[in-house]
Coordinates of C-alpha atoms and ligand atoms in Angstrom, one line a residue:
M1482 CA 19.4 -71.5 -9.2
N1483 CA 16.5 -71.4 -11.5
P1484 CA 13.8 -69.1 -10.2
I1485 CA 11.2 -70.1 -12.7
E1486 CA 9.4 -73.3 -12.0
P1487 CA 5.8 -73.8 -13.0
L1488 CA 3.3 -75.6 -10.8
I1489 CA 3.3 -79.4 -11.2
F1490 CA -0.3 -78.9 -12.5
E1491 CA 0.9 -76.8 -15.3
K1492 CA 3.1 -79.6 -16.5
S1493 CA 0.2 -81.9 -16.7
S1494 CA -0.5 -83.6 -20.1
P1495 CA -3.7 -85.7 -20.5
G1496 CA -3.0 -89.4 -20.3
R1497 CA 0.6 -89.1 -19.2
R1498 CA 1.5 -91.5 -16.4
C1499 CA 4.4 -92.5 -14.2
F1500 CA 4.1 -96.2 -15.2
S1501 CA 2.8 -98.5 -17.8
L1502 CA 1.2 -101.8 -17.1
P1503 CA 0.6 -104.7 -19.4
A1504 CA -3.0 -105.0 -20.8
C1505 CA -5.5 -106.5 -18.4
D1506 CA -6.0 -110.2 -19.0
V1507 CA -9.3 -110.4 -17.2
P1508 CA -12.6 -108.6 -18.2
E1509 CA -12.6 -105.0 -16.9
K1510 CA -15.4 -103.9 -14.6
P1511 CA -16.5 -100.3 -13.9
I1512 CA -15.5 -99.1 -10.5
S1513 CA -19.1 -98.4 -9.6
E1514 CA -19.8 -102.1 -9.7
L1515 CA -16.9 -102.8 -7.3
L1516 CA -17.4 -100.1 -4.6
S1517 CA -20.6 -99.0 -2.9
P1518 CA -21.8 -95.6 -4.1
K1519 CA -21.1 -94.1 -0.7
M1520 CA -17.4 -94.7 -1.2
L1521 CA -17.2 -93.2 -4.7
R1522 CA -16.2 -89.6 -5.4
K1523 CA -18.8 -87.3 -6.9
Q1524 CA -16.2 -85.6 -9.0
E1525 CA -13.0 -86.8 -10.4
T1526 CA -9.9 -85.6 -8.5
K1527 CA -7.8 -83.1 -10.4
L1528 CA -4.4 -84.7 -10.2
P1529 CA -1.5 -83.7 -12.5
E1530 CA -0.9 -86.2 -15.2
V1531 CA 2.9 -86.4 -15.4
S1532 CA 5.7 -88.8 -16.0
E1533 CA 8.2 -90.0 -13.3
I1534 CA 11.0 -87.8 -14.6
D1535 CA 8.6 -84.8 -14.5
V1536 CA 8.0 -85.5 -10.9
V1537 CA 11.6 -86.0 -10.0
R1538 CA 12.8 -82.9 -11.8
H1539 CA 10.0 -80.7 -10.5
F1540 CA 10.6 -81.5 -6.9
T1541 CA 14.4 -81.6 -7.2
R1542 CA 14.3 -78.1 -8.7
I1543 CA 12.1 -76.8 -5.9
S1544 CA 14.3 -78.4 -3.2
Q1545 CA 17.3 -76.5 -4.7
M1546 CA 15.5 -73.2 -4.2
N1547 CA 15.7 -73.8 -0.5
F1548 CA 18.6 -72.7 1.6
C1549 CA 20.1 -75.6 3.5
V1550 CA 23.1 -76.5 5.6
D1551 CA 24.2 -79.0 2.9
T1552 CA 24.9 -76.1 0.5
N1553 CA 25.8 -73.1 2.6
F1554 CA 26.8 -71.8 6.0
Y1555 CA 23.8 -71.4 8.4
P1556 CA 24.8 -69.5 11.5
L1557 CA 21.3 -69.5 13.1
G1558 CA 21.7 -68.6 16.7
S1559 CA 19.9 -70.9 19.2
C1560 CA 18.8 -73.5 16.7
T1561 CA 22.2 -75.1 16.0
M1562 CA 22.3 -75.8 12.3
K1563 CA 25.4 -77.9 12.2
Y1564 CA 26.3 -80.5 9.6
N1565 CA 24.4 -83.8 9.8
P1566 CA 26.9 -86.5 8.9
R1567 CA 25.7 -88.9 6.1
I1568 CA 26.6 -92.0 8.0
N1569 CA 23.6 -91.2 10.3
E1570 CA 21.4 -91.5 7.3
D1571 CA 23.0 -94.8 6.2
A1572 CA 22.3 -96.3 9.6
A1573 CA 18.8 -95.0 9.8
R1574 CA 18.0 -96.5 6.4
M1575 CA 19.1 -100.1 7.3
E1576 CA 16.4 -102.5 6.6
G1577 CA 16.5 -104.0 10.0
F1578 CA 15.3 -100.6 11.3
T1579 CA 13.1 -99.4 8.5
K1580 CA 11.0 -102.6 8.3
L1581 CA 10.3 -102.8 12.0
H1582 CA 6.8 -102.3 13.1
P1583 CA 5.9 -100.8 16.5
Y1584 CA 3.3 -103.5 17.1
Q1585 CA 5.9 -106.3 16.5
P1586 CA 6.4 -108.6 19.5
I1587 CA 9.1 -107.4 21.7
E1588 CA 11.2 -110.5 21.3
Q1589 CA 11.6 -109.5 17.6
C1590 CA 12.6 -105.9 18.5
Q1591 CA 15.6 -106.6 20.8
G1592 CA 18.0 -104.8 18.5
I1593 CA 16.3 -101.5 18.4
L1594 CA 15.5 -101.7 22.1
K1595 CA 19.2 -102.3 22.8
L1596 CA 20.0 -99.2 20.7
L1597 CA 17.5 -97.0 22.5
Y1598 CA 18.7 -98.3 25.9
N1599 CA 22.3 -97.6 25.0
L1600 CA 21.4 -94.2 23.7
E1601 CA 19.8 -93.4 27.0
Q1602 CA 23.0 -94.5 28.8
M1603 CA 25.1 -92.3 26.6
L1604 CA 22.9 -89.3 27.2
R1605 CA 23.2 -90.0 30.9
K1606 CA 27.0 -89.9 30.7
I1607 CA 27.0 -86.8 28.6
S1608 CA 24.7 -84.9 30.9
G1609 CA 25.2 -86.4 34.4
M1610 CA 21.5 -87.0 34.8
S1611 CA 20.2 -90.3 36.4
A1612 CA 17.7 -91.4 33.9
F1613 CA 16.3 -90.5 30.4
T1614 CA 13.2 -90.8 28.4
L1615 CA 13.5 -90.5 24.6
Q1616 CA 9.8 -90.0 24.0
P1617 CA 9.3 -86.3 23.6
A1618 CA 9.1 -85.2 20.0
A1619 CA 10.9 -81.9 20.2
G1620 CA 12.6 -79.5 22.6
A1621 CA 9.4 -77.7 23.5
H1622 CA 7.7 -81.1 23.9
G1623 CA 10.5 -82.1 26.3
E1624 CA 9.9 -78.9 28.3
L1625 CA 6.2 -79.7 28.6
T1626 CA 7.1 -83.2 29.7
G1627 CA 9.4 -81.8 32.2
M1628 CA 6.7 -79.4 33.5
L1629 CA 4.3 -82.3 33.8
I1630 CA 6.9 -84.2 35.8
I1631 CA 7.4 -81.2 38.1
R1632 CA 3.6 -81.0 38.7
A1633 CA 3.3 -84.7 39.4
Y1634 CA 6.2 -84.6 41.8
M1635 CA 4.8 -81.6 43.7
E1636 CA 1.3 -83.2 43.8
K1637 CA 2.8 -86.4 45.2
K1638 CA 4.4 -84.4 48.0
G1639 CA 1.1 -82.7 48.6
E1640 CA 2.3 -79.3 47.6
T1641 CA 0.4 -76.8 45.5
R1642 CA 2.9 -74.6 44.0
H1643 CA 1.6 -72.6 41.0
K1644 CA 4.5 -70.5 39.8
I1645 CA 7.5 -71.1 37.5
I1646 CA 10.3 -68.5 37.3
V1647 CA 11.8 -67.9 33.9
P1648 CA 14.7 -65.4 33.4
D1649 CA 14.2 -63.0 30.5
S1650 CA 17.3 -64.5 28.8
A1651 CA 15.5 -67.9 28.5
H1652 CA 14.4 -69.3 25.2
G1653 CA 10.9 -68.3 24.1
T1654 CA 9.5 -71.8 24.4
N1655 CA 10.2 -71.9 28.1
P1656 CA 7.5 -69.6 29.4
A1657 CA 5.1 -71.1 26.8
S1658 CA 5.6 -74.6 28.0
A1659 CA 5.2 -73.7 31.6
A1660 CA 2.0 -71.8 30.8
L1661 CA 0.7 -74.7 28.7
C1662 CA 1.1 -76.9 31.8
G1663 CA -1.1 -74.5 33.8
Y1664 CA 1.7 -72.6 35.6
E1665 CA 1.8 -68.9 36.2
V1666 CA 5.0 -67.6 34.7
E1667 CA 7.1 -65.0 36.4
S1668 CA 9.8 -63.4 34.4
I1669 CA 12.9 -62.0 36.1
Q1670 CA 15.1 -59.4 34.6
S1671 CA 18.8 -60.2 33.9
N1672 CA 21.5 -58.2 35.5
T1673 CA 23.8 -55.8 33.7
E1674 CA 26.1 -58.7 32.7
G1675 CA 23.2 -60.5 31.0
L1676 CA 23.1 -63.2 33.7
V1677 CA 20.5 -64.3 36.3
D1678 CA 20.1 -61.6 38.9
I1679 CA 20.8 -63.6 42.2
K1680 CA 19.1 -61.0 44.4
K1681 CA 16.0 -60.9 42.3
L1682 CA 15.9 -64.7 42.1
K1683 CA 16.1 -65.0 45.9
E1684 CA 13.2 -62.5 46.3
S1685 CA 11.0 -64.2 43.7
F1686 CA 11.6 -67.8 44.6
T1687 CA 9.0 -68.2 47.3
R1688 CA 7.2 -71.2 48.7
D1689 CA 4.6 -71.0 45.9
T1690 CA 7.3 -71.5 43.2
A1691 CA 7.5 -75.0 41.7
A1692 CA 10.7 -74.5 39.7
L1693 CA 13.1 -72.2 38.0
M1694 CA 13.4 -72.8 34.3
I1695 CA 16.8 -71.7 33.1
T1696 CA 18.6 -71.9 29.8
N1697 CA 22.4 -72.4 30.3
P1698 CA 24.2 -71.2 28.4
N1699 CA 21.5 -68.5 28.1
T1700 CA 20.3 -67.0 24.9
L1701 CA 23.0 -64.4 25.0
G1702 CA 25.5 -67.3 24.7
L1703 CA 26.7 -66.7 28.2
F1704 CA 27.4 -69.3 30.8
E1705 CA 25.5 -68.8 34.1
K1706 CA 28.6 -68.8 36.2
D1707 CA 26.5 -68.7 39.4
I1708 CA 24.6 -71.8 38.5
L1709 CA 25.6 -73.7 41.7
E1710 CA 24.2 -70.8 43.8
I1711 CA 21.1 -70.5 41.6
C1712 CA 20.2 -74.2 42.0
K1713 CA 20.8 -73.9 45.8
I1714 CA 18.4 -71.0 46.0
A1715 CA 15.7 -73.0 44.3
H1716 CA 16.3 -76.2 46.3
D1717 CA 16.5 -74.3 49.6
A1718 CA 13.0 -73.0 48.9
G1719 CA 11.8 -76.6 48.2
G1720 CA 11.6 -76.1 44.5
L1721 CA 13.2 -77.7 41.5
V1722 CA 15.5 -76.5 38.6
Y1723 CA 14.6 -77.2 35.0
C1724 CA 17.4 -76.6 32.6
D1725 CA 16.9 -76.1 28.9
G1726 CA 19.8 -78.0 27.4
A1727 CA 18.8 -77.6 23.7
N1728 CA 22.3 -76.2 23.1
M1729 CA 24.2 -78.9 24.8
N1730 CA 26.9 -78.6 22.1
A1731 CA 28.3 -75.7 24.2
L1732 CA 28.9 -77.9 27.1
M1733 CA 29.4 -81.4 25.7
G1734 CA 32.6 -82.9 26.9
L1735 CA 33.3 -79.9 29.1
A1736 CA 30.7 -79.9 31.9
L1737 CA 27.8 -82.0 33.3
P1738 CA 24.4 -80.2 34.0
G1739 CA 23.8 -83.0 36.5
D1740 CA 26.8 -81.8 38.6
M1741 CA 25.4 -78.3 38.6
G1742 CA 22.3 -79.2 40.5
V1743 CA 19.8 -79.4 37.7
D1744 CA 16.8 -81.7 38.3
I1745 CA 15.4 -81.9 34.8
L1746 CA 17.2 -81.3 31.5
H1747 CA 16.0 -81.6 27.9
L1748 CA 18.3 -82.2 25.0
N1749 CA 17.6 -81.6 21.3
L1750 CA 18.7 -84.5 19.2
H1751 CA 18.0 -82.3 16.2
K1752 CA 20.5 -79.8 17.3
T1753 CA 23.4 -81.1 19.4
F1754 CA 23.2 -84.7 18.1
S1755 CA 23.2 -84.0 14.4
T1756 CA 19.8 -85.3 13.4
P1757 CA 18.1 -83.2 10.8
H1758 CA 15.5 -80.5 11.7
G1759 CA 13.4 -81.2 8.7
G1760 CA 10.6 -78.8 7.9
G1761 CA 9.8 -78.3 11.6
G1762 CA 10.2 -81.9 12.4
P1763 CA 10.4 -84.7 13.2
G1764 CA 12.8 -84.0 16.0
A1765 CA 13.4 -85.5 19.4
G1766 CA 13.7 -83.8 22.8
P1767 CA 14.8 -86.5 25.3
I1768 CA 14.7 -85.4 28.9
G1769 CA 17.0 -86.5 31.8
V1770 CA 16.0 -86.4 35.4
T1771 CA 17.6 -86.9 38.8
E1772 CA 16.9 -90.1 40.8
K1773 CA 14.0 -88.8 42.8
L1774 CA 12.1 -87.8 39.6
K1775 CA 12.6 -91.1 37.9
P1776 CA 9.3 -92.6 39.0
F1777 CA 7.4 -89.8 37.2
L1778 CA 9.0 -90.4 33.8
P1779 CA 6.8 -91.4 30.9
V1780 CA 6.2 -95.1 30.2
P1781 CA 7.1 -97.5 28.7
R1782 CA 10.6 -97.5 30.1
I1783 CA 13.2 -99.6 28.4
E1784 CA 14.9 -101.9 30.8
I1785 CA 17.2 -104.9 30.9
K1786 CA 15.7 -108.0 32.5
N1787 CA 18.8 -109.6 33.8
T1788 CA 20.7 -106.6 35.2
S1789 CA 23.5 -108.8 36.5
T1790 CA 25.6 -108.4 33.3
T1791 CA 27.7 -105.3 32.8
E1792 CA 26.5 -102.9 30.1
G1793 CA 28.7 -102.7 27.0
S1794 CA 30.5 -106.0 27.7
E1795 CA 30.4 -109.1 25.5
K1796 CA 27.9 -110.5 27.9
D1797 CA 25.7 -107.6 27.0
K1798 CA 24.6 -109.6 23.9
T1799 CA 22.6 -112.0 26.1
N1800 CA 20.6 -109.2 27.8
T1801 CA 16.9 -109.2 27.3
Y1802 CA 15.3 -105.8 26.8
I1803 CA 11.8 -105.2 28.1
L1804 CA 9.3 -102.4 28.0
N1805 CA 8.2 -101.7 31.6
I1806 CA 4.9 -99.9 32.1
N1807 CA 4.8 -100.7 35.8
Y1808 CA 5.4 -97.2 37.2
P1809 CA 2.4 -96.1 39.3
D1810 CA 3.6 -92.4 39.5
T1811 CA 4.3 -92.0 35.8
I1812 CA 2.9 -89.0 34.0
G1813 CA 1.9 -91.6 31.2
R1814 CA 2.8 -91.5 27.6
V1815 CA 3.7 -88.3 25.9
R1816 CA 4.1 -89.7 22.4
A1817 CA 2.7 -92.6 20.3
F1818 CA 4.9 -95.7 20.6
Y1819 CA 8.5 -94.8 21.5
G1820 CA 8.9 -91.3 20.0
H1821 CA 10.8 -90.6 16.8
V1822 CA 12.9 -93.6 16.7
G1823 CA 14.6 -92.7 13.4
M1824 CA 16.1 -89.7 15.1
M1825 CA 17.4 -91.8 17.8
I1826 CA 19.2 -94.1 15.4
R1827 CA 20.9 -91.1 13.9
A1828 CA 21.9 -89.6 17.2
Y1829 CA 23.3 -93.0 18.3
T1830 CA 25.3 -93.3 15.1
Y1831 CA 26.6 -89.8 15.6
L1832 CA 27.8 -90.6 19.1
L1833 CA 29.4 -93.9 18.1
S1834 CA 31.2 -92.4 15.2
L1835 CA 32.6 -89.5 17.3
G1836 CA 33.6 -91.9 20.1
K1837 CA 34.5 -90.7 23.6
E1838 CA 37.4 -88.5 22.3
G1839 CA 35.3 -86.9 19.6
V1840 CA 32.5 -86.1 22.0
S1841 CA 34.9 -84.3 24.3
K1842 CA 36.0 -82.0 21.5
V1843 CA 32.5 -80.9 20.5
G1844 CA 32.1 -78.3 23.2
E1845 CA 35.7 -77.0 22.7
Y1846 CA 35.3 -76.5 19.0
A1847 CA 31.8 -74.9 19.3
V1848 CA 33.1 -72.4 21.8
L1849 CA 36.3 -71.8 19.9
N1850 CA 34.5 -71.1 16.6
A1851 CA 32.0 -68.7 18.3
N1852 CA 34.8 -66.7 20.0
Y1853 CA 36.9 -66.6 16.9
L1854 CA 34.0 -65.0 15.0
R1855 CA 33.0 -62.8 17.9
H1856 CA 36.5 -61.4 18.0
K1857 CA 36.5 -60.7 14.3
L1858 CA 33.3 -58.8 14.4
E1859 CA 33.6 -56.8 17.6
K1860 CA 35.3 -53.8 16.0
Y1861 CA 32.4 -53.4 13.5
Y1862 CA 29.3 -54.2 15.5
N1863 CA 28.2 -53.5 19.0
I1864 CA 28.3 -56.6 21.3
P1865 CA 26.5 -55.5 24.4
Y1866 CA 27.1 -58.4 26.8
G1867 CA 30.2 -60.4 27.9
S1868 CA 33.8 -60.4 26.7
T1869 CA 33.9 -64.1 25.7
C1870 CA 31.0 -66.3 24.8
M1871 CA 30.0 -70.0 24.8
H1872 CA 28.7 -71.5 21.5
E1873 CA 27.0 -68.3 20.3
F1874 CA 27.0 -64.6 20.8
V1875 CA 24.6 -61.7 20.2
I1876 CA 25.5 -58.5 18.4
S1877 CA 23.4 -55.4 18.2
A1878 CA 22.9 -53.6 14.9
K1879 CA 21.7 -50.5 16.7
K1880 CA 24.6 -48.4 15.3
Q1881 CA 23.9 -49.6 11.8
K1882 CA 20.2 -48.9 12.2
E1883 CA 20.9 -45.3 13.0
K1884 CA 22.9 -45.1 9.7
G1885 CA 19.9 -46.5 7.8
A1886 CA 20.0 -50.3 7.7
S1887 CA 18.5 -52.6 10.3
A1888 CA 19.2 -56.1 11.6
L1889 CA 16.6 -57.3 9.1
D1890 CA 18.3 -55.5 6.2
I1891 CA 21.7 -57.0 7.2
A1892 CA 20.1 -60.5 7.4
K1893 CA 18.6 -60.1 3.9
K1894 CA 21.9 -58.8 2.5
L1895 CA 23.7 -61.9 3.8
L1896 CA 21.6 -64.1 1.6
D1897 CA 23.2 -62.4 -1.4
Y1898 CA 26.6 -63.5 -0.1
G1899 CA 25.3 -67.0 0.1
F1900 CA 25.0 -67.1 3.9
H1901 CA 21.8 -67.8 5.9
A1902 CA 20.9 -65.1 8.3
P1903 CA 21.6 -65.4 12.0
T1904 CA 18.5 -65.4 14.3
I1905 CA 17.4 -61.7 14.4
Y1906 CA 15.4 -59.7 17.0
F1907 CA 16.0 -62.4 19.6
P1908 CA 16.7 -62.3 22.5
L1909 CA 14.4 -59.5 23.2
I1910 CA 16.7 -57.9 25.7
V1911 CA 19.1 -56.7 22.9
E1912 CA 18.0 -54.0 20.5
E1913 CA 18.4 -54.9 16.8
A1914 CA 19.7 -58.3 18.0
M1915 CA 21.6 -60.7 15.7
M1916 CA 22.3 -64.0 17.4
I1917 CA 25.2 -65.9 15.7
E1918 CA 26.1 -69.5 16.2
P1919 CA 28.8 -70.8 13.8
T1920 CA 28.7 -74.4 15.3
E1921 CA 31.6 -76.7 15.7
T1922 CA 31.4 -78.2 12.3
E1923 CA 32.6 -75.2 10.3
S1924 CA 36.1 -74.5 9.0
R1925 CA 38.2 -71.4 9.6
E1926 CA 37.8 -70.5 5.9
T1927 CA 34.0 -70.5 6.2
L1928 CA 34.2 -68.3 9.4
D1929 CA 36.6 -65.9 7.7
A1930 CA 34.3 -65.6 4.6
F1931 CA 31.3 -64.9 6.8
A1932 CA 33.2 -62.3 8.9
A1933 CA 34.4 -60.7 5.6
A1934 CA 30.8 -60.4 4.4
M1935 CA 29.6 -58.9 7.7
I1936 CA 32.5 -56.4 7.7
Q1937 CA 31.7 -55.4 4.1
I1938 CA 28.1 -54.9 4.9
A1939 CA 29.0 -52.7 7.9
A1940 CA 31.2 -50.6 5.5
D1941 CA 28.4 -50.5 2.9
I1942 CA 26.0 -49.2 5.5
E1943 CA 28.4 -46.3 6.2
Q1944 CA 28.6 -45.4 2.5
Q1945 CA 25.2 -46.3 1.0
P1946 CA 22.7 -48.0 3.3
D1947 CA 20.2 -48.4 0.5
T1948 CA 22.4 -51.1 -1.2
V1949 CA 21.9 -53.1 2.0
R1950 CA 18.2 -52.2 2.4
N1951 CA 17.4 -53.2 -1.2
T1952 CA 18.1 -56.9 -0.8
P1953 CA 18.2 -59.8 -1.4
Q1954 CA 18.7 -59.6 -5.2
T1955 CA 19.9 -63.1 -6.0
T1956 CA 17.3 -65.4 -4.3
P1957 CA 14.2 -66.8 -6.0
I1958 CA 12.1 -64.8 -3.6
G1959 CA 13.0 -61.2 -2.6
R1960 CA 11.2 -59.7 0.4
P1961 CA 7.6 -60.8 0.6
D1962 CA 5.2 -59.4 3.2
E1963 CA 6.0 -62.1 5.7
V1964 CA 2.6 -62.1 7.4
K1965 CA 0.7 -62.1 4.2
A1966 CA 3.0 -64.7 2.7
A1967 CA 2.2 -67.1 5.6
R1968 CA -1.6 -66.4 5.6
E1969 CA -2.2 -66.2 1.9
P1970 CA 0.6 -68.2 0.3
K1971 CA 1.0 -67.4 -3.4
L1972 CA 2.1 -70.8 -4.8
R1973 CA 2.0 -69.9 -8.5
W1974 CA 5.0 -68.4 -10.1
E1975 CA 4.4 -65.7 -12.7
I1976 CA 7.0 -66.6 -15.3
G1977 CA 9.9 -64.1 -15.0
S1978 CA 8.7 -62.4 -11.9
R1979 CA 10.2 -62.2 -8.5
V1980 CA 8.1 -61.9 -5.4
G1981 CA 8.9 -58.9 -3.2
Ligands
LIG1180 C1 15.4 -74.9 19.8 C2 15.3 -74.6 21.2 C3 14.2 -75.0 21.9 C4 13.0 -75.6 21.3 O1 13.2 -76.8 20.7 P1 12.2 -77.3 19.5 O2 12.8 -78.6 19.2 O3 12.3 -76.3 18.4 O4 10.9 -77.4 20.1 C5 14.2 -74.7 23.3 N1 15.2 -74.0 23.9 C6 16.3 -73.7 23.2 C7 17.4 -73.0 23.9 C8 16.4 -73.9 21.8 O5 17.5 -73.5 21.2

């Protein structure tokens, strides 16, 4: 890794270009004669004058300073950073897809519509929900879409319920999405096992509660074993259950949220279904609903005109796919056109390449890897909840903090070992939390190497905590003031210097 990379502007050399064109064979005219003065710039733009190879090298070098799942282990709890197979990229880059235009007549888009339709059917099978929309652009956007559906459903029934209950072990976006939709959010405290407190839920779920918003497995990586009873409590009070299924890799092939009594579920294609997260996007957060909520889904809905043929059969080729907007109770569109279609092509490719058998192994391996790592670390770190976990687990670095190095210090030290840090200080119910998700795509060797680094760090903290505090040492950027770095980014690199 080369920590010294000047700004692209500093590489500028007057007159240097990325291309050379043959001399003009018609008389040249000044631009001011061709465009109205209104459209002309007052000042010349200051663009770097560089060659193609300058551009390629500059941006390739910068990209290599970033930590990524393609180079190293990335056990970021909650946000599933598993490997994204390259075959997904091959499929998404096929010309038939990349050259499509969303305004193209629908007779010319039958291929992509079929793919989207089939993906919806696959997600239905994986989740046990009745119908899906692929429109939402991210997990949190799926949550908001779900909340809008709950509101529309309640309004249709003539009910004015203004409250959403969110357990304190839910993902942080849950209360935010409910509040954004205008709901009052009531948090309920987890019990001593780190699970939903049934008694508290019963007391809180009154006739003014529209829904419970639950994350299962919750952010402690624990399966809500009373989920059937939890859903019954909500339903008996005339409410609904929204389930955050962003981490469906914990359950995939093992259990169906639809069977658990969930009414609305969102999935994150950019987590479970191996599409890249990008720099905050684009992602995709499809939501699935039960039969009674289907009329409220966003439009357009992708449908088959002649439903007489069986899906997936040879005859399927003759199906005509249509975009149906004729749903009077719909909440409307939540995204331009059909959502992030490129993500859907990748997710579809992923599912086809895994096949039914592969899909059924995802949950097993995700849970196995997490428990393997959990077991390796439990002698060295405090693990406050549960004796086994699902796809992730939360350790507390409280003991280490007392010795002089916090969860943040451990996270920074891990970078020197070549590992990305786990999610830290979340969930809030664990002091000095470190939330670790190894994911199903990692080998035993990688898990062993990570465990060895964590154990070494714990030993170092016993002996000389300042060696852990004073890190990272090997990365291009050390420890900047994070708030200041976000508000006043310092883009220029002083040659030879390291920030922080
Ligand atoms: C990542 C995540 C979300 C939010 O998804 P985004 O795509 O980042 O909006 C919601 N819930 C859980 C449990 C998550 O892990």
